[in-house]
Amino acid sequence: MRLSLPGGALTRKSIADVTRRRLRTALVVLGIAVGVLGLTAINITSNSLNESMAFSANRSSAPDFSFNVQAVDASLASTLAALPNVKTVQFDTRYNTRWHTSTTPVSIDIVAYADFSAVKINTFELTSGRLPGPGEIVMESSDRQLQNFAIGDSVAIETAGGMQHLRVVGMLRTLGQPGAGFLSLATAYMSTDELSRIAGITSPNHIDVQLRDTHQVNVTARALANVLRAHHVVIFSAFTPGSNTVQTASGAVFAIMRVLAIIALILTGFLIINTVTTSIAEQIKIIGAMKALGGTRQKVMRSYLLSVGIYSVVGTALGIGLGIFAGY
């Protein structure tokens, strides 16, 4: 008598081995499903998060080098732009102060431009409202993570001349800038004339530079600094902006979670091996009977591998389905 696998006695035995011990089957399937669920959910969540952070992680308009200075004449921009390896130079005015929220004051970095239409570095998109005028301010949309507000609300800003109340007339997103909640730092935008009125800053004090070849950043930075010093510009600090910290941190967290999910799958593999080993030990006499009836070692082994395949298919399908749901 010959035993055939497809639709034969060994196939029916494999299915019976899976269905007869329901608790064991449930535990094995659950173990596979949990591992697959975790890995699937982590991958989907990571991809979705990276897509949602694509704007804040985009460094295409970020500066390659920046200077904080005491004051600089706007006419010096063309001189700096003429230096070798300099692609774009942009002057703006920065004012770091405290924003009084309903709970506790938080740091806020106010950026002022003379002409918002001429911004080429740290570009932004206006998501609602309009650009600011006298007595007005535009906030980063992520600033609402620190204090909820809406267009038309008034924000209180500390200045040397006392508290200033400015009306929010718009919200925007700055390309390549992490959220305010992650940095614990709000960002806002004003016109240079209005910032000069409330803070007394009459000249640009911040310089952003984009380079043609970033490998020559140190040489170019020294050349820029020499020109600034030759024009009696006091340099407070010079720095190269780092990589996007939000993306780096989230990538590290998801990498650790993937490793844990893979470990869970490996442990599930040991669980399957233990289950099959136990099943074989329980069925020594049955295996002997199958061989006596003509079953070869290959066919008997195929029978138990079919049981493993059933466990794997059911557990993987369940895990992927739940993982997609959980990930999204």
mmCIF file of C-alpha atoms in Angstrom:
data_model
loop_
_atom_site.group_PDB
_atom_site.id
_atom_site.type_symbol
_atom_site.label_atom_id
_atom_site.label_comp_id
_atom_site.label_asym_id
_atom_site.label_seq_id
_atom_site.Cartn_x
_atom_site.Cartn_y
_atom_site.Cartn_z
ATOM 1 C CA MET A 1 0.000 0.000 0.000
ATOM 2 C CA ARG A 2 1.390 3.390 -1.022
ATOM 3 C CA LEU A 3 0.536 6.605 0.814
ATOM 4 C CA SER A 4 0.263 9.797 -1.279
ATOM 5 C CA LEU A 5 0.519 13.250 0.260
ATOM 6 C CA PRO A 6 -1.944 15.352 -1.791
ATOM 7 C CA GLY A 7 -5.375 14.584 -0.414
ATOM 8 C CA GLY A 8 -4.198 11.279 0.985
ATOM 9 C CA ALA A 9 -3.938 9.751 4.428
ATOM 10 C CA LEU A 10 -0.829 11.723 5.433
ATOM 11 C CA THR A 11 -2.497 15.010 4.518
ATOM 12 C CA ARG A 12 -5.567 14.131 6.566
ATOM 13 C CA LYS A 13 -3.290 13.130 9.453
ATOM 14 C CA SER A 14 -1.434 16.474 9.284
ATOM 15 C CA ILE A 15 -4.715 18.367 9.463
ATOM 16 C CA ALA A 16 -5.892 16.139 12.318
ATOM 17 C CA ASP A 17 -2.671 16.812 14.254
ATOM 18 C CA VAL A 18 -3.404 20.547 13.995
ATOM 19 C CA THR A 19 -7.101 20.385 14.869
ATOM 20 C CA ARG A 20 -6.961 17.638 17.508
ATOM 21 C CA ARG A 21 -4.848 19.601 20.016
ATOM 22 C CA ARG A 22 -6.715 22.897 19.841
ATOM 23 C CA LEU A 23 -5.017 24.575 22.804
ATOM 24 C CA ARG A 24 -1.546 23.721 21.511
ATOM 25 C CA THR A 25 -2.498 24.910 18.029
ATOM 26 C CA ALA A 26 -3.937 28.135 19.409
ATOM 27 C CA LEU A 27 -0.749 28.869 21.371
ATOM 28 C CA VAL A 28 1.526 28.213 18.387
ATOM 29 C CA VAL A 29 -0.621 30.273 16.010
ATOM 30 C CA LEU A 30 -0.829 33.050 18.589
ATOM 31 C CA GLY A 31 2.963 33.040 19.018
ATOM 32 C CA ILE A 32 3.498 33.369 15.269
ATOM 33 C CA ALA A 33 0.770 36.000 14.966
ATOM 34 C CA VAL A 34 2.216 38.146 17.762
ATOM 35 C CA GLY A 35 5.689 38.194 16.191
ATOM 36 C CA VAL A 36 4.389 38.919 12.693
ATOM 37 C CA LEU A 37 1.904 41.463 14.059
ATOM 38 C CA GLY A 38 4.660 43.364 15.852
ATOM 39 C CA LEU A 39 7.005 43.425 12.871
ATOM 40 C CA THR A 40 4.237 44.412 10.434
ATOM 41 C CA ALA A 41 2.828 47.126 12.701
ATOM 42 C CA ILE A 42 6.298 48.565 13.369
ATOM 43 C CA ASN A 43 7.170 48.711 9.661
ATOM 44 C CA ILE A 44 3.866 50.328 8.705
ATOM 45 C CA THR A 45 4.043 52.811 11.572
ATOM 46 C CA SER A 46 7.646 53.689 10.724
ATOM 47 C CA ASN A 47 6.842 54.229 7.040
ATOM 48 C CA SER A 48 3.742 56.295 7.838
ATOM 49 C CA LEU A 49 5.635 58.398 10.360
ATOM 50 C CA ASN A 50 8.490 59.010 7.912
ATOM 51 C CA GLU A 51 5.982 60.082 5.275
ATOM 52 C CA SER A 52 4.276 62.437 7.714
ATOM 53 C CA MET A 53 7.669 63.869 8.691
ATOM 54 C CA ALA A 54 8.851 64.201 5.098
ATOM 55 C CA PHE A 55 8.309 67.973 5.172
ATOM 56 C CA SER A 56 10.065 68.553 8.489
ATOM 57 C CA ALA A 57 12.873 66.161 7.533
ATOM 58 C CA ASN A 58 13.490 67.784 4.155
ATOM 59 C CA ARG A 59 16.846 69.564 4.415
ATOM 60 C CA SER A 60 16.885 70.921 0.859
ATOM 61 C CA SER A 61 16.364 74.519 1.976
ATOM 62 C CA ALA A 62 18.372 74.273 5.210
ATOM 63 C CA PRO A 63 21.606 76.281 5.544
ATOM 64 C CA ASP A 64 24.959 74.530 5.330
ATOM 65 C CA PHE A 65 26.531 77.096 7.634
ATOM 66 C CA SER A 66 25.257 79.903 9.856
ATOM 67 C CA PHE A 67 26.644 82.879 11.772
ATOM 68 C CA ASN A 68 25.163 84.700 14.745
ATOM 69 C CA VAL A 69 26.538 88.242 14.673
ATOM 70 C CA GLN A 70 26.029 91.475 16.559
ATOM 71 C CA ALA A 71 24.877 93.388 13.486
ATOM 72 C CA VAL A 72 25.581 93.291 9.761
ATOM 73 C CA ASP A 73 24.787 95.647 6.911
ATOM 74 C CA ALA A 74 22.384 94.093 4.423
ATOM 75 C CA SER A 75 24.532 95.359 1.526
ATOM 76 C CA LEU A 76 27.277 92.921 2.570
ATOM 77 C CA ALA A 77 25.213 89.964 1.328
ATOM 78 C CA SER A 78 26.355 90.432 -2.284
ATOM 79 C CA THR A 79 30.000 90.491 -1.175
ATOM 80 C CA LEU A 80 29.636 87.214 0.705
ATOM 81 C CA ALA A 81 27.690 85.629 -2.163
ATOM 82 C CA ALA A 82 30.599 86.374 -4.530
ATOM 83 C CA LEU A 83 33.016 84.169 -2.563
ATOM 84 C CA PRO A 84 34.028 80.792 -4.065
ATOM 85 C CA ASN A 85 31.772 77.845 -3.212
ATOM 86 C CA VAL A 86 28.983 80.105 -1.882
ATOM 87 C CA LYS A 87 25.631 79.303 -3.463
ATOM 88 C CA THR A 88 23.174 81.431 -1.472
ATOM 89 C CA VAL A 89 23.475 83.996 1.326
ATOM 90 C CA GLN A 90 20.533 85.164 3.383
ATOM 91 C CA PHE A 91 20.368 87.757 6.174
ATOM 92 C CA ASP A 92 17.610 87.838 8.739
ATOM 93 C CA THR A 93 16.974 89.101 12.242
ATOM 94 C CA ARG A 94 16.574 86.728 15.184
ATOM 95 C CA TYR A 95 15.186 87.535 18.602
ATOM 96 C CA ASN A 96 15.008 84.881 21.303
ATOM 97 C CA THR A 97 12.657 85.667 24.165
ATOM 98 C CA ARG A 98 9.857 84.122 26.224
ATOM 99 C CA TRP A 99 6.282 83.550 25.201
ATOM 100 C CA HIS A 100 3.829 83.724 28.109
ATOM 101 C CA THR A 101 1.348 80.867 27.744
ATOM 102 C CA SER A 102 -1.575 79.993 30.009
ATOM 103 C CA THR A 103 0.636 77.647 32.035
ATOM 104 C CA THR A 104 4.302 78.640 32.024
ATOM 105 C CA PRO A 105 6.524 80.806 29.804
ATOM 106 C CA VAL A 106 8.267 78.963 26.964
ATOM 107 C CA SER A 107 11.204 79.988 24.807
ATOM 108 C CA ILE A 108 10.340 81.427 21.428
ATOM 109 C CA ASP A 109 12.630 82.247 18.526
ATOM 110 C CA ILE A 110 11.268 85.130 16.443
ATOM 111 C CA VAL A 111 12.585 85.378 12.870
ATOM 112 C CA ALA A 112 12.126 88.614 10.958
ATOM 113 C CA TYR A 113 12.494 89.248 7.223
ATOM 114 C CA ALA A 114 12.447 92.500 5.299
ATOM 115 C CA ASP A 115 10.863 90.731 2.324
ATOM 116 C CA PHE A 116 9.082 87.419 2.876
ATOM 117 C CA SER A 117 8.881 86.764 -0.871
ATOM 118 C CA ALA A 118 12.700 86.740 -1.126
ATOM 119 C CA VAL A 119 13.285 83.909 1.393
ATOM 120 C CA LYS A 120 15.491 81.217 -0.201
ATOM 121 C CA ILE A 121 16.884 79.454 2.893
ATOM 122 C CA ASN A 122 14.590 77.906 5.525
ATOM 123 C CA THR A 123 11.680 78.330 3.162
ATOM 124 C CA PHE A 124 8.153 77.907 4.482
ATOM 125 C CA GLU A 125 4.589 77.452 3.344
ATOM 126 C CA LEU A 126 1.683 79.445 4.735
ATOM 127 C CA THR A 127 -0.946 76.939 5.854
ATOM 128 C CA SER A 128 -3.580 79.450 6.929
ATOM 129 C CA GLY A 129 -4.066 83.189 7.335
ATOM 130 C CA ARG A 130 -1.616 85.728 5.891
ATOM 131 C CA LEU A 131 1.841 87.221 6.430
ATOM 132 C CA PRO A 132 2.312 89.662 9.341
ATOM 133 C CA GLY A 133 2.089 93.434 9.397
ATOM 134 C CA PRO A 134 2.400 96.010 12.210
ATOM 135 C CA GLY A 135 1.418 94.558 15.587
ATOM 136 C CA GLU A 136 1.064 91.091 14.087
ATOM 137 C CA ILE A 137 2.877 87.763 14.177
ATOM 138 C CA VAL A 138 2.758 84.456 12.306
ATOM 139 C CA MET A 139 3.292 81.261 14.287
ATOM 140 C CA GLU A 140 4.653 77.844 13.351
ATOM 141 C CA SER A 141 1.698 75.457 13.263
ATOM 142 C CA SER A 142 3.567 73.045 15.570
ATOM 143 C CA ASP A 143 3.719 75.785 18.254
ATOM 144 C CA ARG A 144 0.242 74.616 19.232
ATOM 145 C CA GLN A 145 1.918 71.605 20.837
ATOM 146 C CA LEU A 146 3.165 74.043 23.500
ATOM 147 C CA GLN A 147 0.086 76.264 23.747
ATOM 148 C CA ASN A 148 -3.119 75.999 21.771
ATOM 149 C CA PHE A 149 -4.089 79.115 19.829
ATOM 150 C CA ALA A 150 -6.020 80.190 16.762
ATOM 151 C CA ILE A 151 -5.773 82.930 14.181
ATOM 152 C CA GLY A 152 -6.988 86.151 15.761
ATOM 153 C CA ASP A 153 -5.687 85.288 19.234
ATOM 154 C CA SER A 154 -3.176 87.513 21.013
ATOM 155 C CA VAL A 155 0.222 86.236 22.186
ATOM 156 C CA ALA A 156 2.260 87.884 24.943
ATOM 157 C CA ILE A 157 5.989 88.290 24.254
ATOM 158 C CA GLU A 158 8.614 89.548 26.700
ATOM 159 C CA THR A 159 10.818 92.419 25.479
ATOM 160 C CA ALA A 160 13.296 94.815 27.086
ATOM 161 C CA GLY A 161 10.569 97.455 26.975
ATOM 162 C CA GLY A 162 7.992 95.271 28.704
ATOM 163 C CA MET A 163 5.338 92.797 27.653
ATOM 164 C CA GLN A 164 4.173 93.075 24.033
ATOM 165 C CA HIS A 165 0.871 91.648 22.803
ATOM 166 C CA LEU A 166 0.807 90.620 19.149
ATOM 167 C CA ARG A 167 -2.109 89.315 17.117
ATOM 168 C CA VAL A 168 -1.732 85.975 15.336
ATOM 169 C CA VAL A 169 -2.656 86.467 11.666
ATOM 170 C CA GLY A 170 -1.294 83.270 10.151
ATOM 171 C CA MET A 171 0.260 79.841 10.609
ATOM 172 C CA LEU A 172 3.014 78.264 8.551
ATOM 173 C CA ARG A 173 5.361 75.291 8.317
ATOM 174 C CA THR A 174 9.101 75.720 7.837
ATOM 175 C CA LEU A 175 10.748 73.173 5.554
ATOM 176 C CA GLY A 176 13.164 70.933 7.463
ATOM 177 C CA GLN A 177 12.271 72.186 10.943
ATOM 178 C CA PRO A 178 11.295 69.674 13.677
ATOM 179 C CA GLY A 179 8.125 70.253 15.669
ATOM 180 C CA ALA A 180 8.052 72.702 18.569
ATOM 181 C CA GLY A 181 6.985 69.968 20.978
ATOM 182 C CA PHE A 182 10.138 67.989 20.311
ATOM 183 C CA LEU A 183 12.434 71.014 20.608
ATOM 184 C CA SER A 184 10.511 72.693 23.459
ATOM 185 C CA LEU A 185 11.034 75.862 21.438
ATOM 186 C CA ALA A 186 8.399 77.882 19.603
ATOM 187 C CA THR A 187 9.131 79.679 16.351
ATOM 188 C CA ALA A 188 7.359 82.757 15.007
ATOM 189 C CA TYR A 189 7.778 85.266 12.187
ATOM 190 C CA MET A 190 7.481 89.044 12.031
ATOM 191 C CA SER A 191 8.481 91.878 9.716
ATOM 192 C CA THR A 192 11.874 93.479 10.423
ATOM 193 C CA ASP A 193 10.245 96.874 10.996
ATOM 194 C CA GLU A 194 7.893 95.505 13.625
ATOM 195 C CA LEU A 195 10.613 93.487 15.391
ATOM 196 C CA SER A 196 12.797 96.614 15.405
ATOM 197 C CA ARG A 197 9.952 98.533 17.043
ATOM 198 C CA ILE A 198 9.350 96.072 19.888
ATOM 199 C CA ALA A 199 12.921 94.798 20.420
ATOM 200 C CA GLY A 200 15.102 97.684 19.243
ATOM 201 C CA ILE A 201 17.100 95.540 16.779
ATOM 202 C CA THR A 202 17.821 97.737 13.767
ATOM 203 C CA SER A 203 20.142 95.497 11.690
ATOM 204 C CA PRO A 204 20.207 91.819 10.677
ATOM 205 C CA ASN A 205 22.026 89.654 13.206
ATOM 206 C CA HIS A 206 21.898 86.218 11.593
ATOM 207 C CA ILE A 207 23.491 84.912 8.387
ATOM 208 C CA ASP A 208 22.581 81.643 6.658
ATOM 209 C CA VAL A 209 24.740 80.258 3.867
ATOM 210 C CA GLN A 210 24.211 77.425 1.393
ATOM 211 C CA LEU A 211 27.287 75.974 -0.318
ATOM 212 C CA ARG A 212 27.894 74.356 -3.690
ATOM 213 C CA ASP A 213 30.254 71.781 -2.189
ATOM 214 C CA THR A 214 29.561 70.912 1.448
ATOM 215 C CA HIS A 215 32.863 69.046 1.721
ATOM 216 C CA GLN A 216 34.584 72.452 1.677
ATOM 217 C CA VAL A 217 32.507 73.850 4.530
ATOM 218 C CA ASN A 218 35.446 74.637 6.831
ATOM 219 C CA VAL A 219 37.467 76.455 4.157
ATOM 220 C CA THR A 220 34.445 78.443 3.027
ATOM 221 C CA ALA A 221 33.429 79.279 6.597
ATOM 222 C CA ARG A 222 36.894 80.724 7.311
ATOM 223 C CA ALA A 223 36.721 82.807 4.142
ATOM 224 C CA LEU A 224 33.292 84.138 5.127
ATOM 225 C CA ALA A 225 34.498 84.921 8.652
ATOM 226 C CA ASN A 226 37.528 86.810 7.294
ATOM 227 C CA VAL A 227 35.280 88.987 5.134
ATOM 228 C CA LEU A 228 32.944 89.690 8.047
ATOM 229 C CA ARG A 229 35.821 90.650 10.339
ATOM 230 C CA ALA A 230 37.304 92.863 7.613
ATOM 231 C CA HIS A 231 34.015 94.771 7.635
ATOM 232 C CA HIS A 232 34.129 95.010 11.452
ATOM 233 C CA VAL A 233 31.274 92.553 12.011
ATOM 234 C CA VAL A 234 31.364 90.984 15.479
ATOM 235 C CA ILE A 235 30.770 87.215 15.234
ATOM 236 C CA PHE A 236 29.143 85.664 18.294
ATOM 237 C CA SER A 237 28.986 82.077 17.017
ATOM 238 C CA ALA A 238 29.320 80.000 13.879
ATOM 239 C CA PHE A 239 27.822 76.565 13.428
ATOM 240 C CA THR A 240 26.822 73.862 10.987
ATOM 241 C CA PRO A 241 23.228 72.694 11.503
ATOM 242 C CA GLY A 242 23.023 69.012 12.373
ATOM 243 C CA SER A 243 20.754 66.326 10.984
ATOM 244 C CA ASN A 244 17.059 66.223 11.741
ATOM 245 C CA THR A 245 16.919 65.039 15.360
ATOM 246 C CA VAL A 246 13.288 63.922 15.199
ATOM 247 C CA GLN A 247 13.909 61.579 12.304
ATOM 248 C CA THR A 248 17.116 60.276 13.876
ATOM 249 C CA ALA A 249 15.418 59.579 17.212
ATOM 250 C CA SER A 250 12.368 57.914 15.681
ATOM 251 C CA GLY A 251 14.575 55.829 13.393
ATOM 252 C CA ALA A 252 16.575 54.572 16.379
ATOM 253 C CA VAL A 253 13.429 53.697 18.340
ATOM 254 C CA PHE A 254 11.893 51.791 15.424
ATOM 255 C CA ALA A 255 15.174 49.972 14.778
ATOM 256 C CA ILE A 256 15.181 48.703 18.377
ATOM 257 C CA MET A 257 11.524 47.679 18.093
ATOM 258 C CA ARG A 258 12.227 45.779 14.851
ATOM 259 C CA VAL A 259 15.025 43.861 16.570
ATOM 260 C CA LEU A 260 12.676 42.935 19.429
ATOM 261 C CA ALA A 261 10.009 41.796 16.961
ATOM 262 C CA ILE A 262 12.553 39.651 15.088
ATOM 263 C CA ILE A 263 13.658 38.109 18.398
ATOM 264 C CA ALA A 264 10.006 37.319 19.111
ATOM 265 C CA LEU A 265 9.746 35.552 15.735
ATOM 266 C CA ILE A 266 12.913 33.557 16.461
ATOM 267 C CA LEU A 267 11.506 32.489 19.837
ATOM 268 C CA THR A 268 8.302 31.488 18.061
ATOM 269 C CA GLY A 269 10.419 29.304 15.781
ATOM 270 C CA PHE A 270 11.755 27.486 18.838
ATOM 271 C CA LEU A 271 8.163 27.092 20.034
ATOM 272 C CA ILE A 272 7.230 25.425 16.741
ATOM 273 C CA ILE A 273 10.264 23.124 16.939
ATOM 274 C CA ASN A 274 9.309 22.145 20.492
ATOM 275 C CA THR A 275 5.701 21.530 19.428
ATOM 276 C CA VAL A 276 6.702 19.297 16.531
ATOM 277 C CA THR A 277 9.259 17.447 18.668
ATOM 278 C CA THR A 278 6.604 16.771 21.317
ATOM 279 C CA SER A 279 4.150 15.641 18.667
ATOM 280 C CA ILE A 280 6.697 13.208 17.190
ATOM 281 C CA ALA A 281 7.525 11.832 20.652
ATOM 282 C CA GLU A 282 3.813 11.214 21.259
ATOM 283 C CA GLN A 283 3.358 9.476 17.913
ATOM 284 C CA ILE A 284 6.272 7.033 17.788
ATOM 285 C CA LYS A 285 3.916 4.077 17.438
ATOM 286 C CA ILE A 286 1.876 5.861 14.753
ATOM 287 C CA ILE A 287 5.033 6.635 12.798
ATOM 288 C CA GLY A 288 6.017 2.961 13.036
ATOM 289 C CA ALA A 289 2.606 1.953 11.717
ATOM 290 C CA MET A 290 2.895 4.406 8.799
ATOM 291 C CA LYS A 291 6.284 2.993 7.836
ATOM 292 C CA ALA A 292 4.911 -0.523 8.070
ATOM 293 C CA LEU A 293 2.168 0.501 5.616
ATOM 294 C CA GLY A 294 4.699 1.795 3.110
ATOM 295 C CA GLY A 295 5.370 5.351 4.269
ATOM 296 C CA THR A 296 8.932 6.452 3.570
ATOM 297 C CA ARG A 297 10.962 8.751 5.827
ATOM 298 C CA GLN A 298 10.521 11.571 3.307
ATOM 299 C CA LYS A 299 6.739 11.230 3.244
ATOM 300 C CA VAL A 300 6.443 10.976 7.036
ATOM 301 C CA MET A 301 8.634 14.055 7.450
ATOM 302 C CA ARG A 302 6.555 15.870 4.830
ATOM 303 C CA SER A 303 3.461 15.122 6.909
ATOM 304 C CA TYR A 304 4.851 16.905 9.958
ATOM 305 C CA LEU A 305 6.219 19.770 7.845
ATOM 306 C CA LEU A 306 2.710 20.208 6.462
ATOM 307 C CA SER A 307 1.453 20.667 10.036
ATOM 308 C CA VAL A 308 4.145 23.283 10.571
ATOM 309 C CA GLY A 309 3.087 24.943 7.309
ATOM 310 C CA ILE A 310 -0.532 25.125 8.491
ATOM 311 C CA TYR A 311 0.560 26.713 11.775
ATOM 312 C CA SER A 312 2.732 29.214 9.883
ATOM 313 C CA VAL A 313 0.185 30.177 7.223
ATOM 314 C CA VAL A 314 -2.641 30.724 9.731
ATOM 315 C CA GLY A 315 -0.420 32.593 12.218
ATOM 316 C CA THR A 316 1.256 34.729 9.522
ATOM 317 C CA ALA A 317 -2.042 35.660 7.859
ATOM 318 C CA LEU A 318 -3.562 36.578 11.227
ATOM 319 C CA GLY A 319 -0.449 38.547 12.227
ATOM 320 C CA ILE A 320 -0.233 40.489 8.965
ATOM 321 C CA GLY A 321 -3.934 41.388 9.070
ATOM 322 C CA LEU A 322 -3.798 42.595 12.670
ATOM 323 C CA GLY A 323 -0.398 44.248 12.078
ATOM 324 C CA ILE A 324 -1.716 46.348 9.185
ATOM 325 C CA PHE A 325 -4.690 47.415 11.279
ATOM 326 C CA ALA A 326 -2.571 48.194 14.336
ATOM 327 C CA GLY A 327 0.099 49.990 12.288
ATOM 328 C CA TYR A 328 -2.314 52.369 10.614
#
